[in-house]
Amino acid sequence: MRVALFVTCVNDVLYPRTGIAVVRLLERLGVDVDFPAGQTCCGQPQYNTGYRHETEPLLRRTAEAFARHEYVVTPSGSCAAMIREHYPRIGRKAEREGRGSGLADAARSLAPRVHELTEFLVDVLGVTDVGAYFPHTVTYHPSCHGLRGLGLGDRPRRLLAAVRGLRLVELPGAEECCGFGGTFAVKNPDVSTAMGTDKIASAAATGAEVLCGADNSCLAHLDGLLRRADVAPGTPHRPVPRPAPRTLHLAEILAATEEEGPLP
């Protein structure tokens, strides 16, 4: 099987290890991975801020970049949900505005071929035990787009539960939003900080070494709060027990093996 990796702009710029982990994991499972060089941002920041027309060129570019691939895999529920939920809406609105069906056709073609990593592993490849080894205590935060938009359910947890050496502990209030929400964190920083601080306090209270997630955008928010937990100015929040966990994308856990170890 051959798939295309949609690494996302956040991972490409800030978390390249996640993209490397996805390739390492998929190739270990016998999947050939292409990386179309024409890919770029999916347009979610623009669309979330109300710039629908400015999102359209990014929709068109993304559809062209992955036009020849039956499966497109991404380590981001947020970006997968943008393509599957919002691209068709953008296309339909363009069509209703009398600008032709090209955008709608591109969105309809691409959307069903895009899979978030964990659903690709479980639903398409049919595996939960990917041969990973990660001897640490882990708690899992389900990001909102994956949880509510894509309906990932227990797929990520089933994958983590099958990792040898890993002890998975429940995160209290797991289904509560971490407060990131993309541009929400910029527009409503105080509310975002309060929500995120509750989340990291819950994670730290589990005693986990690692706070795991499937979206690096949310993990970036939580990691920033963890690093500043002792000096957060003026915002009422729960104290964070020490030592606090480190954040890590689920792909990096699944890519680790006893023979090769974690990514260097």
PDB file of C-alpha atoms in Angstrom:
ATOM      1  CA  MET A   1       0.000   0.000   0.000  1.00  0.00           C
ATOM      2  CA  ARG A   2       1.164   3.528  -0.809  1.00  0.00           C
ATOM      3  CA  VAL A   3      -0.051   6.616   1.076  1.00  0.00           C
ATOM      4  CA  ALA A   4       0.685  10.322   1.072  1.00  0.00           C
ATOM      5  CA  LEU A   5       1.729  12.052   4.284  1.00  0.00           C
ATOM      6  CA  PHE A   6       0.038  15.385   4.950  1.00  0.00           C
ATOM      7  CA  VAL A   7       2.419  16.546   7.651  1.00  0.00           C
ATOM      8  CA  THR A   8       0.652  19.929   8.307  1.00  0.00           C
ATOM      9  CA  CYS A   9       2.373  23.292   8.577  1.00  0.00           C
ATOM     10  CA  VAL A  10       2.575  23.191  12.399  1.00  0.00           C
ATOM     11  CA  ASN A  11       4.457  19.910  12.351  1.00  0.00           C
ATOM     12  CA  ASP A  12       6.629  20.880   9.400  1.00  0.00           C
ATOM     13  CA  VAL A  13       7.792  24.105  11.046  1.00  0.00           C
ATOM     14  CA  LEU A  14       7.770  23.273  14.756  1.00  0.00           C
ATOM     15  CA  TYR A  15       7.516  19.501  15.240  1.00  0.00           C
ATOM     16  CA  PRO A  16       9.346  17.707  12.400  1.00  0.00           C
ATOM     17  CA  ARG A  17       9.944  14.719  14.702  1.00  0.00           C
ATOM     18  CA  THR A  18       6.238  13.927  14.474  1.00  0.00           C
ATOM     19  CA  GLY A  19       6.375  13.658  10.691  1.00  0.00           C
ATOM     20  CA  ILE A  20       9.494  11.500  10.917  1.00  0.00           C
ATOM     21  CA  ALA A  21       7.721   9.295  13.476  1.00  0.00           C
ATOM     22  CA  VAL A  22       4.730   8.787  11.181  1.00  0.00           C
ATOM     23  CA  VAL A  23       6.983   7.703   8.310  1.00  0.00           C
ATOM     24  CA  ARG A  24       8.981   5.377  10.585  1.00  0.00           C
ATOM     25  CA  LEU A  25       5.786   3.842  11.965  1.00  0.00           C
ATOM     26  CA  LEU A  26       4.013   3.352   8.629  1.00  0.00           C
ATOM     27  CA  GLU A  27       7.081   1.929   6.907  1.00  0.00           C
ATOM     28  CA  ARG A  28       7.502  -0.550   9.770  1.00  0.00           C
ATOM     29  CA  LEU A  29       3.934  -1.671   9.039  1.00  0.00           C
ATOM     30  CA  GLY A  30       4.750  -2.219   5.371  1.00  0.00           C
ATOM     31  CA  VAL A  31       3.293   1.018   3.993  1.00  0.00           C
ATOM     32  CA  ASP A  32       5.119   3.072   1.367  1.00  0.00           C
ATOM     33  CA  VAL A  33       4.966   6.794   2.162  1.00  0.00           C
ATOM     34  CA  ASP A  34       5.064   9.658  -0.323  1.00  0.00           C
ATOM     35  CA  PHE A  35       5.535  13.285   0.646  1.00  0.00           C
ATOM     36  CA  PRO A  36       4.065  15.572  -2.040  1.00  0.00           C
ATOM     37  CA  ALA A  37       6.230  18.682  -2.040  1.00  0.00           C
ATOM     38  CA  GLY A  38       3.348  20.918  -3.129  1.00  0.00           C
ATOM     39  CA  GLN A  39       1.525  20.633   0.188  1.00  0.00           C
ATOM     40  CA  THR A  40       1.244  23.626   2.473  1.00  0.00           C
ATOM     41  CA  CYS A  41      -1.203  24.976   5.090  1.00  0.00           C
ATOM     42  CA  CYS A  42      -4.746  23.603   4.851  1.00  0.00           C
ATOM     43  CA  GLY A  43      -6.148  27.093   5.475  1.00  0.00           C
ATOM     44  CA  GLN A  44      -7.635  26.469   8.895  1.00  0.00           C
ATOM     45  CA  PRO A  45      -6.265  29.685  10.505  1.00  0.00           C
ATOM     46  CA  GLN A  46      -7.755  31.801   7.754  1.00  0.00           C
ATOM     47  CA  TYR A  47     -11.078  29.981   7.771  1.00  0.00           C
ATOM     48  CA  ASN A  48     -11.417  30.079  11.572  1.00  0.00           C
ATOM     49  CA  THR A  49     -10.882  33.820  11.465  1.00  0.00           C
ATOM     50  CA  GLY A  50     -13.633  34.343   8.880  1.00  0.00           C
ATOM     51  CA  TYR A  51     -11.548  34.660   5.711  1.00  0.00           C
ATOM     52  CA  ARG A  52     -13.344  32.053   3.620  1.00  0.00           C
ATOM     53  CA  HIS A  53     -12.352  33.438   0.236  1.00  0.00           C
ATOM     54  CA  GLU A  54      -8.696  33.583   1.296  1.00  0.00           C
ATOM     55  CA  THR A  55      -8.933  29.908   2.253  1.00  0.00           C
ATOM     56  CA  GLU A  56     -10.001  28.834  -1.231  1.00  0.00           C
ATOM     57  CA  PRO A  57      -6.531  28.923  -2.880  1.00  0.00           C
ATOM     58  CA  LEU A  58      -5.217  26.696  -0.084  1.00  0.00           C
ATOM     59  CA  LEU A  59      -8.070  24.252  -0.609  1.00  0.00           C
ATOM     60  CA  ARG A  60      -7.273  24.136  -4.319  1.00  0.00           C
ATOM     61  CA  ARG A  61      -3.538  23.697  -3.705  1.00  0.00           C
ATOM     62  CA  THR A  62      -4.070  20.932  -1.136  1.00  0.00           C
ATOM     63  CA  ALA A  63      -6.435  19.048  -3.438  1.00  0.00           C
ATOM     64  CA  GLU A  64      -3.927  19.277  -6.286  1.00  0.00           C
ATOM     65  CA  ALA A  65      -1.039  18.112  -4.093  1.00  0.00           C
ATOM     66  CA  PHE A  66      -2.865  14.914  -3.113  1.00  0.00           C
ATOM     67  CA  ALA A  67      -4.871  14.297  -6.269  1.00  0.00           C
ATOM     68  CA  ARG A  68      -3.075  11.060  -7.164  1.00  0.00           C
ATOM     69  CA  HIS A  69      -3.214   9.338  -3.779  1.00  0.00           C
ATOM     70  CA  GLU A  70      -5.935   6.975  -2.615  1.00  0.00           C
ATOM     71  CA  TYR A  71      -4.995   7.501   1.041  1.00  0.00           C
ATOM     72  CA  VAL A  72      -3.814  10.725   2.671  1.00  0.00           C
ATOM     73  CA  VAL A  73      -2.644  10.297   6.271  1.00  0.00           C
ATOM     74  CA  THR A  74      -2.129  13.160   8.702  1.00  0.00           C
ATOM     75  CA  PRO A  75      -1.015  13.255  12.362  1.00  0.00           C
ATOM     76  CA  SER A  76      -3.537  16.002  13.106  1.00  0.00           C
ATOM     77  CA  GLY A  77      -7.220  15.596  13.867  1.00  0.00           C
ATOM     78  CA  SER A  78      -7.562  19.352  13.544  1.00  0.00           C
ATOM     79  CA  CYS A  79      -6.356  19.503   9.943  1.00  0.00           C
ATOM     80  CA  ALA A  80      -8.158  16.284   8.990  1.00  0.00           C
ATOM     81  CA  ALA A  81     -11.401  17.777  10.296  1.00  0.00           C
ATOM     82  CA  MET A  82     -10.758  20.995   8.367  1.00  0.00           C
ATOM     83  CA  ILE A  83     -10.510  19.070   5.107  1.00  0.00           C
ATOM     84  CA  ARG A  84     -13.333  16.606   5.740  1.00  0.00           C
ATOM     85  CA  GLU A  85     -15.836  18.970   7.350  1.00  0.00           C
ATOM     86  CA  HIS A  86     -15.108  22.438   6.035  1.00  0.00           C
ATOM     87  CA  TYR A  87     -13.640  21.962   2.559  1.00  0.00           C
ATOM     88  CA  PRO A  88     -16.980  20.648   1.198  1.00  0.00           C
ATOM     89  CA  ARG A  89     -18.793  23.603   2.776  1.00  0.00           C
ATOM     90  CA  ILE A  90     -16.390  26.068   1.211  1.00  0.00           C
ATOM     91  CA  GLY A  91     -16.842  24.400  -2.167  1.00  0.00           C
ATOM     92  CA  ARG A  92     -20.629  24.413  -1.942  1.00  0.00           C
ATOM     93  CA  LYS A  93     -20.682  28.099  -0.989  1.00  0.00           C
ATOM     94  CA  ALA A  94     -18.443  28.985  -3.928  1.00  0.00           C
ATOM     95  CA  GLU A  95     -20.791  27.064  -6.208  1.00  0.00           C
ATOM     96  CA  ARG A  96     -23.853  28.839  -4.824  1.00  0.00           C
ATOM     97  CA  GLU A  97     -22.122  32.155  -5.401  1.00  0.00           C
ATOM     98  CA  GLY A  98     -21.949  31.334  -9.092  1.00  0.00           C
ATOM     99  CA  ARG A  99     -18.211  30.671  -9.278  1.00  0.00           C
ATOM    100  CA  GLY A 100     -18.471  27.225 -10.777  1.00  0.00           C
ATOM    101  CA  SER A 101     -18.202  23.703  -9.381  1.00  0.00           C
ATOM    102  CA  GLY A 102     -14.404  23.330  -9.519  1.00  0.00           C
ATOM    103  CA  LEU A 103     -13.801  24.003  -5.851  1.00  0.00           C
ATOM    104  CA  ALA A 104     -16.705  21.809  -4.764  1.00  0.00           C
ATOM    105  CA  ASP A 105     -15.511  18.973  -6.985  1.00  0.00           C
ATOM    106  CA  ALA A 106     -11.975  19.225  -5.573  1.00  0.00           C
ATOM    107  CA  ALA A 107     -13.275  19.147  -2.003  1.00  0.00           C
ATOM    108  CA  ARG A 108     -15.586  16.200  -2.674  1.00  0.00           C
ATOM    109  CA  SER A 109     -12.724  14.253  -4.202  1.00  0.00           C
ATOM    110  CA  LEU A 110     -10.199  14.911  -1.445  1.00  0.00           C
ATOM    111  CA  ALA A 111     -12.271  14.798   1.751  1.00  0.00           C
ATOM    112  CA  PRO A 112     -13.052  11.047   1.911  1.00  0.00           C
ATOM    113  CA  ARG A 113      -9.421  10.126   1.178  1.00  0.00           C
ATOM    114  CA  VAL A 114      -8.021  11.990   4.208  1.00  0.00           C
ATOM    115  CA  HIS A 115      -7.462   9.955   7.371  1.00  0.00           C
ATOM    116  CA  GLU A 116      -6.186  10.996  10.771  1.00  0.00           C
ATOM    117  CA  LEU A 117      -3.308   8.705  11.768  1.00  0.00           C
ATOM    118  CA  THR A 118      -5.069   6.650  14.454  1.00  0.00           C
ATOM    119  CA  GLU A 119      -8.166   5.982  12.374  1.00  0.00           C
ATOM    120  CA  PHE A 120      -5.964   4.974   9.434  1.00  0.00           C
ATOM    121  CA  LEU A 121      -4.102   2.489  11.627  1.00  0.00           C
ATOM    122  CA  VAL A 122      -7.218   1.006  13.217  1.00  0.00           C
ATOM    123  CA  ASP A 123      -9.806   1.272  10.425  1.00  0.00           C
ATOM    124  CA  VAL A 124      -7.752   0.916   7.240  1.00  0.00           C
ATOM    125  CA  LEU A 125      -4.758  -1.193   8.284  1.00  0.00           C
ATOM    126  CA  GLY A 126      -6.774  -3.021  10.927  1.00  0.00           C
ATOM    127  CA  VAL A 127      -4.075  -2.932  13.613  1.00  0.00           C
ATOM    128  CA  THR A 128      -3.899  -1.790  17.208  1.00  0.00           C
ATOM    129  CA  ASP A 129      -0.610  -3.450  18.183  1.00  0.00           C
ATOM    130  CA  VAL A 130       1.959  -1.661  16.008  1.00  0.00           C
ATOM    131  CA  GLY A 131       4.971  -3.273  17.664  1.00  0.00           C
ATOM    132  CA  ALA A 132       5.804  -0.263  19.823  1.00  0.00           C
ATOM    133  CA  TYR A 133       7.718  -0.235  23.115  1.00  0.00           C
ATOM    134  CA  PHE A 134       7.574   2.758  25.447  1.00  0.00           C
ATOM    135  CA  PRO A 135       8.309   2.003  29.129  1.00  0.00           C
ATOM    136  CA  HIS A 136       6.662   5.061  30.677  1.00  0.00           C
ATOM    137  CA  THR A 137       3.453   6.096  32.403  1.00  0.00           C
ATOM    138  CA  VAL A 138       1.262   8.003  29.935  1.00  0.00           C
ATOM    139  CA  THR A 139      -2.020   9.890  30.084  1.00  0.00           C
ATOM    140  CA  TYR A 140      -3.936  10.812  26.945  1.00  0.00           C
ATOM    141  CA  HIS A 141      -5.684  14.089  26.101  1.00  0.00           C
ATOM    142  CA  PRO A 142      -8.256  13.778  23.274  1.00  0.00           C
ATOM    143  CA  SER A 143      -8.279  17.002  21.273  1.00  0.00           C
ATOM    144  CA  CYS A 144     -11.667  18.455  20.377  1.00  0.00           C
ATOM    145  CA  HIS A 145     -11.438  18.076  16.596  1.00  0.00           C
ATOM    146  CA  GLY A 146     -10.549  14.410  16.878  1.00  0.00           C
ATOM    147  CA  LEU A 147     -13.024  13.711  19.652  1.00  0.00           C
ATOM    148  CA  ARG A 148     -16.031  15.668  18.391  1.00  0.00           C
ATOM    149  CA  GLY A 149     -15.284  16.424  14.751  1.00  0.00           C
ATOM    150  CA  LEU A 150     -13.871  13.111  13.557  1.00  0.00           C
ATOM    151  CA  GLY A 151     -15.348  10.857  16.235  1.00  0.00           C
ATOM    152  CA  LEU A 152     -12.053   9.060  16.899  1.00  0.00           C
ATOM    153  CA  GLY A 153     -13.506   7.513  20.027  1.00  0.00           C
ATOM    154  CA  ASP A 154     -11.204   5.028  21.729  1.00  0.00           C
ATOM    155  CA  ARG A 155      -8.903   4.407  18.742  1.00  0.00           C
ATOM    156  CA  PRO A 156      -5.953   6.347  20.208  1.00  0.00           C
ATOM    157  CA  ARG A 157      -6.351   4.691  23.591  1.00  0.00           C
ATOM    158  CA  ARG A 158      -6.545   1.214  22.032  1.00  0.00           C
ATOM    159  CA  LEU A 159      -3.270   1.876  20.231  1.00  0.00           C
ATOM    160  CA  LEU A 160      -1.619   3.135  23.413  1.00  0.00           C
ATOM    161  CA  ALA A 161      -2.942   0.215  25.469  1.00  0.00           C
ATOM    162  CA  ALA A 162      -1.187  -2.198  23.101  1.00  0.00           C
ATOM    163  CA  VAL A 163       2.243  -0.570  23.492  1.00  0.00           C
ATOM    164  CA  ARG A 164       4.588  -2.833  25.445  1.00  0.00           C
ATOM    165  CA  GLY A 165       5.934  -1.333  28.666  1.00  0.00           C
ATOM    166  CA  LEU A 166       3.459   1.542  28.622  1.00  0.00           C
ATOM    167  CA  ARG A 167       1.209   2.157  31.600  1.00  0.00           C
ATOM    168  CA  LEU A 168      -1.860   4.140  30.531  1.00  0.00           C
ATOM    169  CA  VAL A 169      -3.594   6.171  33.252  1.00  0.00           C
ATOM    170  CA  GLU A 170      -6.924   7.952  32.923  1.00  0.00           C
ATOM    171  CA  LEU A 171      -6.957  11.731  32.594  1.00  0.00           C
ATOM    172  CA  PRO A 172      -9.681  13.322  34.769  1.00  0.00           C
ATOM    173  CA  GLY A 173     -11.932  15.533  32.682  1.00  0.00           C
ATOM    174  CA  ALA A 174     -10.332  14.174  29.528  1.00  0.00           C
ATOM    175  CA  GLU A 175     -13.147  15.317  27.248  1.00  0.00           C
ATOM    176  CA  GLU A 176     -12.910  18.934  28.393  1.00  0.00           C
ATOM    177  CA  CYS A 177     -11.278  21.335  25.907  1.00  0.00           C
ATOM    178  CA  CYS A 178      -7.695  22.327  26.690  1.00  0.00           C
ATOM    179  CA  GLY A 179      -8.448  25.918  25.738  1.00  0.00           C
ATOM    180  CA  PHE A 180      -6.269  26.202  22.657  1.00  0.00           C
ATOM    181  CA  GLY A 181      -8.799  26.268  19.825  1.00  0.00           C
ATOM    182  CA  GLY A 182      -6.385  27.859  17.356  1.00  0.00           C
ATOM    183  CA  THR A 183      -7.251  31.539  17.119  1.00  0.00           C
ATOM    184  CA  PHE A 184      -9.429  31.217  20.254  1.00  0.00           C
ATOM    185  CA  ALA A 185      -6.244  31.221  22.348  1.00  0.00           C
ATOM    186  CA  VAL A 186      -5.173  34.465  20.694  1.00  0.00           C
ATOM    187  CA  LYS A 187      -8.536  36.204  20.947  1.00  0.00           C
ATOM    188  CA  ASN A 188      -9.396  34.999  24.463  1.00  0.00           C
ATOM    189  CA  PRO A 189      -6.053  34.486  26.223  1.00  0.00           C
ATOM    190  CA  ASP A 190      -7.332  34.632  29.791  1.00  0.00           C
ATOM    191  CA  VAL A 191     -10.068  32.059  29.232  1.00  0.00           C
ATOM    192  CA  SER A 192      -7.692  29.900  27.205  1.00  0.00           C
ATOM    193  CA  THR A 193      -5.067  30.021  29.957  1.00  0.00           C
ATOM    194  CA  ALA A 194      -7.584  29.109  32.661  1.00  0.00           C
ATOM    195  CA  MET A 195      -8.864  26.130  30.663  1.00  0.00           C
ATOM    196  CA  GLY A 196      -5.380  24.944  29.822  1.00  0.00           C
ATOM    197  CA  THR A 197      -4.165  25.272  33.389  1.00  0.00           C
ATOM    198  CA  ASP A 198      -7.024  23.079  34.604  1.00  0.00           C
ATOM    199  CA  LYS A 199      -6.017  20.514  32.005  1.00  0.00           C
ATOM    200  CA  ILE A 200      -2.327  20.412  32.952  1.00  0.00           C
ATOM    201  CA  ALA A 201      -3.204  20.245  36.649  1.00  0.00           C
ATOM    202  CA  SER A 202      -5.378  17.208  35.954  1.00  0.00           C
ATOM    203  CA  ALA A 203      -2.603  15.627  33.875  1.00  0.00           C
ATOM    204  CA  ALA A 204       0.030  16.225  36.537  1.00  0.00           C
ATOM    205  CA  ALA A 205      -2.243  14.822  39.256  1.00  0.00           C
ATOM    206  CA  THR A 206      -2.257  11.440  37.476  1.00  0.00           C
ATOM    207  CA  GLY A 207       1.462  11.037  38.126  1.00  0.00           C
ATOM    208  CA  ALA A 208       2.067  10.384  34.431  1.00  0.00           C
ATOM    209  CA  GLU A 209       5.498  11.045  32.974  1.00  0.00           C
ATOM    210  CA  VAL A 210       4.020  11.903  29.582  1.00  0.00           C
ATOM    211  CA  LEU A 211       0.941  13.859  28.524  1.00  0.00           C
ATOM    212  CA  CYS A 212       0.153  12.419  25.115  1.00  0.00           C
ATOM    213  CA  GLY A 213      -2.078  13.777  22.363  1.00  0.00           C
ATOM    214  CA  ALA A 214      -2.734  13.455  18.648  1.00  0.00           C
ATOM    215  CA  ASP A 215      -2.572  17.179  17.823  1.00  0.00           C
ATOM    216  CA  ASN A 216       0.643  19.128  18.321  1.00  0.00           C
ATOM    217  CA  SER A 217      -1.220  22.428  18.276  1.00  0.00           C
ATOM    218  CA  CYS A 218      -2.994  21.504  21.512  1.00  0.00           C
ATOM    219  CA  LEU A 219       0.179  19.994  22.935  1.00  0.00           C
ATOM    220  CA  ALA A 220       2.071  23.219  22.180  1.00  0.00           C
ATOM    221  CA  HIS A 221      -0.496  25.135  24.223  1.00  0.00           C
ATOM    222  CA  LEU A 222      -0.292  22.691  27.126  1.00  0.00           C
ATOM    223  CA  ASP A 223       3.500  22.480  26.986  1.00  0.00           C
ATOM    224  CA  GLY A 224       3.749  26.259  27.180  1.00  0.00           C
ATOM    225  CA  LEU A 225       1.524  26.299  30.239  1.00  0.00           C
ATOM    226  CA  LEU A 226       3.484  23.476  31.872  1.00  0.00           C
ATOM    227  CA  ARG A 227       6.711  25.406  31.391  1.00  0.00           C
ATOM    228  CA  ARG A 228       5.185  28.536  32.905  1.00  0.00           C
ATOM    229  CA  ALA A 229       3.019  26.922  35.572  1.00  0.00           C
ATOM    230  CA  ASP A 230       5.060  28.362  38.451  1.00  0.00           C
ATOM    231  CA  VAL A 231       5.019  31.911  37.111  1.00  0.00           C
ATOM    232  CA  ALA A 232       1.584  32.363  35.484  1.00  0.00           C
ATOM    233  CA  PRO A 233       0.636  35.959  36.372  1.00  0.00           C
ATOM    234  CA  GLY A 234      -2.649  36.835  37.988  1.00  0.00           C
ATOM    235  CA  THR A 235      -4.865  34.059  36.577  1.00  0.00           C
ATOM    236  CA  PRO A 236      -6.749  31.982  39.136  1.00  0.00           C
ATOM    237  CA  HIS A 237      -5.835  28.377  38.480  1.00  0.00           C
ATOM    238  CA  ARG A 238      -5.169  25.089  40.171  1.00  0.00           C
ATOM    239  CA  PRO A 239      -1.621  24.412  41.335  1.00  0.00           C
ATOM    240  CA  VAL A 240       0.302  21.982  39.180  1.00  0.00           C
ATOM    241  CA  PRO A 241       1.839  19.055  41.096  1.00  0.00           C
ATOM    242  CA  ARG A 242       5.526  18.420  40.478  1.00  0.00           C
ATOM    243  CA  PRO A 243       7.191  16.801  38.679  1.00  0.00           C
ATOM    244  CA  ALA A 244       4.927  17.772  35.796  1.00  0.00           C
ATOM    245  CA  PRO A 245       4.622  15.533  32.715  1.00  0.00           C
ATOM    246  CA  ARG A 246       6.243  16.307  29.390  1.00  0.00           C
ATOM    247  CA  THR A 247       4.115  16.488  26.262  1.00  0.00           C
ATOM    248  CA  LEU A 248       4.578  14.085  23.344  1.00  0.00           C
ATOM    249  CA  HIS A 249       2.657  13.344  20.171  1.00  0.00           C
ATOM    250  CA  LEU A 250       1.139   9.885  20.047  1.00  0.00           C
ATOM    251  CA  ALA A 251       2.981   9.128  16.779  1.00  0.00           C
ATOM    252  CA  GLU A 252       6.345   9.366  18.559  1.00  0.00           C
ATOM    253  CA  ILE A 253       5.220   6.808  21.122  1.00  0.00           C
ATOM    254  CA  LEU A 254       3.927   4.431  18.461  1.00  0.00           C
ATOM    255  CA  ALA A 255       7.132   4.809  16.434  1.00  0.00           C
ATOM    256  CA  ALA A 256       9.361   3.763  19.366  1.00  0.00           C
ATOM    257  CA  THR A 257      10.524   0.140  19.541  1.00  0.00           C
ATOM    258  CA  GLU A 258      12.704  -1.839  21.916  1.00  0.00           C
ATOM    259  CA  GLU A 259      15.220  -2.511  19.142  1.00  0.00           C
ATOM    260  CA  GLU A 260      15.460   1.026  17.743  1.00  0.00           C
ATOM    261  CA  GLY A 261      14.402   2.995  20.799  1.00  0.00           C
ATOM    262  CA  PRO A 262      12.623   6.362  20.558  1.00  0.00           C
ATOM    263  CA  LEU A 263      13.465   8.901  17.912  1.00  0.00           C
ATOM    264  CA  PRO A 264      16.874  10.489  18.539  1.00  0.00           C
TER     265      PRO A 264
END
